[in-house]
CSV table of C-alpha atoms in Angstrom, one decimal:
chain,number,residue,atom,x,y,z
E,1,MET,CA,93.1,176.1,126.8
E,2,VAL,CA,91.8,176.0,123.2
E,3,THR,CA,93.8,178.2,120.9
E,4,VAL,CA,94.7,178.7,117.3
E,5,THR,CA,98.1,179.3,115.8
E,6,MET,CA,99.2,181.7,113.1
E,7,LYS,CA,100.2,178.7,110.9
E,8,GLU,CA,96.7,177.2,111.0
E,9,LEU,CA,95.1,180.5,110.1
E,10,LEU,CA,97.5,180.9,107.1
E,11,GLU,CA,97.0,177.3,105.9
E,12,ALA,CA,93.2,177.8,106.0
E,13,GLY,CA,93.3,181.0,104.0
E,14,VAL,CA,91.7,183.1,106.7
E,15,HIS,CA,93.7,186.2,105.6
E,16,PHE,CA,92.0,186.4,102.2
E,17,GLY,CA,89.2,189.0,102.1
E,18,HIS,CA,87.0,190.2,99.3
E,19,GLN,CA,87.8,192.4,96.3
E,20,VAL,CA,88.6,196.0,97.1
E,21,ARG,CA,85.4,197.3,95.4
E,22,ARG,CA,83.2,195.1,97.6
E,23,TRP,CA,84.6,196.1,101.0
E,24,ASN,CA,82.7,197.6,104.0
E,25,PRO,CA,84.4,200.7,105.4
E,26,LYS,CA,83.5,199.6,109.0
E,27,MET,CA,86.1,196.7,108.6
E,28,LYS,CA,88.9,199.1,107.9
E,29,GLU,CA,90.6,198.6,111.3
E,30,TYR,CA,90.9,194.8,110.7
E,31,ILE,CA,92.5,195.1,107.2
E,32,PHE,CA,96.2,194.9,106.9
E,33,GLY,CA,96.6,195.9,103.2
E,34,GLU,CA,95.7,195.2,99.6
E,35,ARG,CA,97.2,192.7,97.2
E,36,ASN,CA,96.2,192.1,93.6
E,37,GLY,CA,92.9,193.8,94.1
E,38,ILE,CA,92.0,191.7,97.2
E,39,TYR,CA,92.1,192.9,100.8
E,40,ILE,CA,94.3,191.1,103.3
E,41,ILE,CA,93.0,190.7,106.8
E,42,ASP,CA,95.3,191.4,109.7
E,43,LEU,CA,95.9,187.9,111.2
E,44,GLN,CA,97.4,189.2,114.4
E,45,LYS,CA,94.1,190.8,115.2
E,46,THR,CA,92.2,187.8,114.1
E,47,GLN,CA,94.3,185.5,116.3
E,48,LYS,CA,93.9,187.8,119.3
E,49,MET,CA,90.1,188.2,118.9
E,50,PHE,CA,89.5,184.6,118.1
E,51,ARG,CA,91.3,183.6,121.4
E,52,GLU,CA,89.1,186.0,123.3
E,53,ALA,CA,86.0,184.5,121.7
E,54,LEU,CA,87.1,180.9,122.6
E,55,GLN,CA,87.8,181.9,126.2
E,56,ALA,CA,84.4,183.5,126.5
E,57,VAL,CA,82.7,180.3,125.2
E,58,SER,CA,84.7,178.1,127.6
E,59,ASN,CA,83.9,180.3,130.6
E,60,MET,CA,80.2,180.5,129.7
E,61,VAL,CA,79.8,176.7,129.4
E,62,ALA,CA,81.9,176.1,132.5
E,63,GLU,CA,79.5,178.3,134.6
E,64,ASP,CA,76.5,176.0,134.1
E,65,ARG,CA,76.0,172.6,132.4
E,66,GLY,CA,72.8,173.9,130.9
E,67,LYS,CA,74.5,176.7,128.9
E,68,THR,CA,74.1,176.1,125.1
E,69,VAL,CA,75.5,177.6,121.9
E,70,LEU,CA,73.5,177.8,118.6
E,71,PHE,CA,75.6,177.3,115.5
E,72,VAL,CA,74.3,179.2,112.5
E,73,GLY,CA,75.6,178.8,108.9
E,74,THR,CA,73.3,178.3,106.0
E,75,LYS,CA,75.6,179.0,103.1
E,76,ARG,CA,76.7,175.9,101.2
E,77,GLN,CA,80.3,176.0,102.3
E,78,ALA,CA,79.3,176.0,106.0
E,79,GLN,CA,76.4,173.6,106.1
E,80,ASP,CA,78.3,170.4,106.7
E,81,ALA,CA,80.9,171.9,109.0
E,82,VAL,CA,78.2,173.6,111.2
E,83,ARG,CA,76.2,170.4,111.5
E,84,GLU,CA,79.2,168.1,112.3
E,85,GLU,CA,80.8,170.4,114.8
E,86,ALA,CA,77.5,171.2,116.6
E,87,GLU,CA,76.7,167.5,116.9
E,88,ARG,CA,80.2,166.7,118.1
E,89,SER,CA,79.9,169.2,120.9
E,90,GLY,CA,76.3,168.4,121.7
E,91,GLN,CA,74.9,171.8,120.7
E,92,TYR,CA,72.1,173.0,118.4
E,93,TYR,CA,72.5,174.2,114.8
E,94,VAL,CA,70.7,175.8,111.9
E,95,ASN,CA,72.3,175.0,108.5
E,96,GLN,CA,69.5,175.1,106.0
E,97,ARG,CA,67.4,178.2,106.4
E,98,TRP,CA,66.9,180.6,109.2
E,99,LEU,CA,63.2,180.8,110.1
E,100,GLY,CA,62.1,184.3,110.8
E,101,GLY,CA,61.3,184.7,114.5
E,102,LEU,CA,63.1,181.5,115.5
E,103,LEU,CA,64.4,183.4,118.6
E,104,THR,CA,62.0,186.3,119.0
E,105,ASN,CA,58.9,184.1,118.4
E,106,PHE,CA,60.3,180.9,119.9
E,107,GLN,CA,56.9,179.7,121.2
E,108,THR,CA,55.5,179.5,117.7
E,109,VAL,CA,58.6,177.6,116.5
E,110,GLN,CA,58.0,175.1,119.4
E,111,LYS,CA,54.6,174.3,117.9
E,112,SER,CA,56.3,173.3,114.6
E,113,ILE,CA,58.8,171.2,116.5
E,114,LYS,CA,56.0,169.5,118.4
E,115,ARG,CA,54.3,168.8,115.0
E,116,LEU,CA,57.5,167.2,113.7
E,117,LYS,CA,57.7,165.0,116.8
E,118,ASP,CA,54.1,163.9,116.4
E,119,LEU,CA,54.7,162.9,112.7
E,120,GLU,CA,57.7,160.9,113.7
E,121,ALA,CA,55.7,159.2,116.4
E,122,MET,CA,53.0,158.2,113.9
E,123,GLN,CA,55.5,156.2,112.0
E,124,THR,CA,56.4,154.1,115.0
E,125,ASP,CA,53.1,153.6,116.8
E,126,GLY,CA,51.2,152.1,113.9
E,127,ARG,CA,49.0,155.1,113.0
E,128,TYR,CA,50.5,155.4,109.6
E,129,GLU,CA,49.2,152.0,108.5
E,130,LYS,CA,45.6,153.1,109.2
E,131,LEU,CA,45.9,156.0,106.7
E,132,THR,CA,45.4,155.9,102.9
E,133,LYS,CA,48.4,156.0,100.6
E,134,LYS,CA,47.6,159.6,99.6
E,135,GLU,CA,47.4,160.7,103.2
E,136,ARG,CA,50.7,159.0,104.0
E,137,ILE,CA,52.4,160.8,101.1
E,138,LYS,CA,51.1,164.1,102.2
E,139,LEU,CA,52.3,163.6,105.8
E,140,ASP,CA,55.7,162.4,104.6
E,141,ARG,CA,56.1,165.5,102.6
E,142,GLU,CA,55.2,167.7,105.6
E,143,ARG,CA,57.6,165.7,107.8
E,144,LEU,CA,60.6,166.0,105.5
E,145,GLY,CA,60.0,169.8,105.1
E,146,LEU,CA,59.9,170.3,108.9
E,147,GLU,CA,62.9,168.0,109.5
E,148,LYS,CA,65.0,169.9,106.9
E,149,VAL,CA,64.8,173.2,108.8
E,150,LEU,CA,64.2,172.0,112.4
E,151,SER,CA,66.4,168.9,112.7
E,152,GLY,CA,69.2,170.9,114.4
E,153,ILE,CA,67.0,172.5,117.0
E,154,LYS,CA,64.5,169.6,117.6
E,155,SER,CA,65.6,169.1,121.2
E,156,MET,CA,66.0,172.8,122.0
E,157,THR,CA,63.5,173.6,124.7
E,158,ARG,CA,64.7,177.1,125.5
E,159,LEU,CA,66.6,180.0,124.0
E,160,PRO,CA,70.4,179.5,123.5
E,161,ASP,CA,72.9,181.4,125.7
E,162,ALA,CA,75.1,182.4,122.7
E,163,VAL,CA,74.9,182.3,118.9
E,164,PHE,CA,77.9,181.5,116.7
E,165,VAL,CA,77.4,182.9,113.2
E,166,ILE,CA,79.3,182.4,109.9
E,167,ASP,CA,78.7,185.2,107.5
E,168,VAL,CA,76.8,187.9,109.3
E,169,ARG,CA,75.7,189.5,106.0
E,170,LYS,CA,73.7,186.4,105.1
E,171,GLU,CA,72.5,185.7,108.6
E,172,GLU,CA,71.6,189.3,109.4
E,173,ILE,CA,68.2,188.3,110.7
E,174,ALA,CA,69.7,185.9,113.2
E,175,VAL,CA,72.1,188.6,114.4
E,176,ALA,CA,69.2,191.1,114.8
E,177,GLU,CA,67.0,188.7,116.7
E,178,ALA,CA,69.9,187.8,119.1
E,179,ASN,CA,70.6,191.5,119.7
E,180,LYS,CA,66.9,192.2,120.4
E,181,LEU,CA,66.9,189.4,123.1
E,182,GLY,CA,70.4,190.3,124.5
E,183,ILE,CA,72.0,187.0,123.4
E,184,PRO,CA,75.8,187.3,122.8
E,185,VAL,CA,76.8,186.9,119.2
E,186,ILE,CA,80.1,185.4,118.1
E,187,ALA,CA,80.6,185.8,114.4
E,188,VAL,CA,83.1,185.4,111.6
E,189,VAL,CA,83.1,188.8,109.8
E,190,ASP,CA,84.6,189.2,106.3
E,191,THR,CA,85.7,192.4,104.7
E,192,ASN,CA,82.4,192.9,102.9
E,193,CYS,CA,80.4,192.6,106.2
E,194,SER,CA,79.6,195.0,109.1
E,195,PRO,CA,80.8,194.1,112.6
E,196,GLU,CA,77.9,196.0,114.2
E,197,GLY,CA,75.8,193.9,116.5
E,198,VAL,CA,78.5,191.3,117.0
E,199,ASP,CA,79.8,191.0,120.6
E,200,TYR,CA,82.9,188.9,119.6
E,201,VAL,CA,84.1,189.8,116.2
E,202,ILE,CA,86.4,187.3,114.4
E,203,PRO,CA,87.8,189.0,111.3
E,204,GLY,CA,88.4,186.3,108.7
E,205,ASN,CA,87.4,184.6,105.4
E,206,ASP,CA,83.9,183.2,105.7
E,207,ASP,CA,83.8,181.7,102.2
E,208,ALA,CA,86.7,179.2,102.2
E,209,LEU,CA,85.7,175.7,103.3
E,210,ARG,CA,88.9,175.1,105.3
E,211,ALA,CA,88.5,178.5,107.1
E,212,VAL,CA,84.9,177.8,108.0
E,213,ARG,CA,85.7,174.4,109.3
E,214,LEU,CA,88.6,175.8,111.4
E,215,PHE,CA,86.4,178.4,113.1
E,216,ALA,CA,83.6,175.9,113.7
E,217,SER,CA,85.9,173.2,115.1
E,218,ARG,CA,87.6,175.5,117.5
E,219,ILE,CA,84.3,176.8,118.9
E,220,ALA,CA,83.2,173.2,119.4
E,221,ASP,CA,86.5,172.5,121.1
E,222,ALA,CA,85.9,175.5,123.4
E,223,VAL,CA,82.4,174.1,124.3
E,224,LEU,CA,83.9,170.7,125.1
E,225,GLU,CA,86.6,172.3,127.2
E,226,GLY,CA,84.1,174.2,129.2
E,227,GLN,CA,82.1,171.1,129.9
E,228,GLN,CA,85.2,169.3,131.0
E,229,MET,CA,86.2,172.1,133.3
E,230,LEU,CA,82.7,171.9,134.8
E,231,THR,CA,82.9,168.2,135.3
E,232,GLU,CA,86.3,168.3,136.9
E,233,GLY,CA,85.3,171.2,139.2
E,234,GLY,CA,82.2,169.2,140.4
E,235,ALA,CA,84.3,166.0,140.9
E,236,SER,CA,86.9,167.9,143.0
E,237,ALA,CA,84.2,169.6,145.1
E,238,GLU,CA,82.4,166.2,145.8
E,239,GLU,CA,85.6,164.3,146.5
E,240,PRO,CA,85.5,163.1,150.2
E,241,PRO,CA,88.5,163.9,152.4
E,242,ALA,CA,91.2,161.2,152.6
E,243,ALA,CA,91.0,159.0,155.6
E,244,GLU,CA,93.8,159.2,158.1
E,245,PRO,CA,96.0,156.1,158.1
E,246,THR,CA,95.5,153.8,161.1
E,247,GLU,CA,98.4,152.4,163.1
E,248,VAL,CA,98.5,148.6,163.1
E,249,ALA,CA,100.5,147.0,166.0
E,250,THR,CA,102.9,144.4,164.7
E,251,SER,CA,105.4,142.2,166.3
E,252,THR,CA,108.4,142.8,164.0
E,253,PRO,CA,111.7,141.6,165.3
E,254,PRO,CA,114.2,144.4,166.1
E,255,GLU,CA,116.6,143.1,163.5
E,256,ILE,CA,114.1,143.4,160.7
E,257,SER,CA,112.9,146.9,161.8
E,258,GLN,CA,116.5,148.2,161.9
E,259,SER,CA,117.2,146.9,158.4
E,260,ALA,CA,114.0,148.4,157.0
E,261,ASP,CA,114.9,151.7,158.6
E,262,SER,CA,118.3,151.7,157.1
E,263,THR,CA,116.9,150.8,153.7
E,264,THR,CA,114.4,153.6,153.9
E,265,GLN,CA,117.1,156.0,154.9
E,266,THR,CA,119.3,154.9,152.0
E,267,ASP,CA,116.4,155.4,149.5
E,268,LEU,CA,115.6,158.9,150.8
E,269,ASN,CA,119.2,160.0,150.4
E,270,VAL,CA,119.6,159.0,146.8
E,271,PRO,CA,121.5,161.8,145.1
E,272,GLY,CA,119.9,163.7,142.2
E,273,GLU,CA,116.3,163.3,143.5
E,274,GLU,CA,115.6,167.1,143.2
E,275,ALA,CA,116.9,167.1,139.6
E,276,ILE,CA,114.6,164.3,138.6
E,277,SER,CA,111.5,165.9,140.1
E,278,ALA,CA,112.1,169.2,138.5
E,279,GLU,CA,110.1,169.8,135.3
E,280,PRO,CA,111.4,171.8,132.5
E,281,GLY,CA,109.4,174.9,131.6
E,282,GLU,CA,107.5,175.2,128.4
E,283,PRO,CA,109.4,177.2,125.8
E,284,ALA,CA,107.8,180.5,125.0
E,285,ARG,CA,106.2,181.0,121.6
E,286,GLU,CA,108.0,183.5,119.4
E,287,GLU,CA,105.8,185.9,117.6
E,288,THR,CA,107.3,188.3,115.1
E,289,GLU,CA,105.8,191.6,114.3
E,290,ASN,CA,106.1,191.2,110.5
E,291,GLU,CA,104.0,188.1,110.1
E,292,ASN,CA,101.3,189.9,108.1
E,293,ALA,CA,104.0,191.4,105.9
E,294,GLU,CA,105.2,187.8,105.1
E,295,VAL,CA,101.6,186.9,104.4
E,296,VAL,CA,101.3,189.7,101.8
E,297,ALA,CA,104.6,188.7,100.2
E,298,ALA,CA,103.5,185.1,100.0
E,299,THR,CA,100.1,185.9,98.5
């Protein structure tokens, strides 16, 4: 199961929120305290809620191979991480600009995607050579503009089954469209944002590059885990029953048969066999209740 440790959250700086004067009162329950004018996020709640979100993603993908997740992060710190992790997990992404109506007016967006594919086809089938230089420059400019905003969803033929958002304040239109269509929203919510409209809230720093990459990579890992669970489940269901061994008549001399039986009996009675087959249990993870207090002291 994909999970995240408290050490990883601390090293990524997930616990650092915004300045006290820029906070959103709706995030009060996720704030542990204040230090040097900056709010400190409760990492115990972050870890628990992040695990729930990862489990939800894995279960959703494991239900059906066609289930998809749309990664959304257009702020500069999130652009590369969103693109890389979405491509690694074979999902769709938006990392440049959210087109208004991308979900609620998906049919119109499909026309733009079709136009982009047509322009790309013109470069390969020889139609470009028949145009004048001025016409080619104009089409190149149009193609680059479409590719910049549509490259991550070029192969998306239907609405996604879940949306993963970094910074719900910047991507409020994406959250609103997903809510209108009933698409689950998984989002990283900082202390200056509102958790309303988010189905799986992940309290954390949405500005630090390491924190953003940690969140995106774990969501991608959850998607891959769900795909692996689906593959293993299908393979076990399709596995044919094992054939029963057939008895082969042999003419082994009695002396050899008796010696083989005695050898087998000796091997079966080797002492210590039970101890060898026993597997030690996995040590339980120790979690202290004052971890957040240590975080504040270390800040």
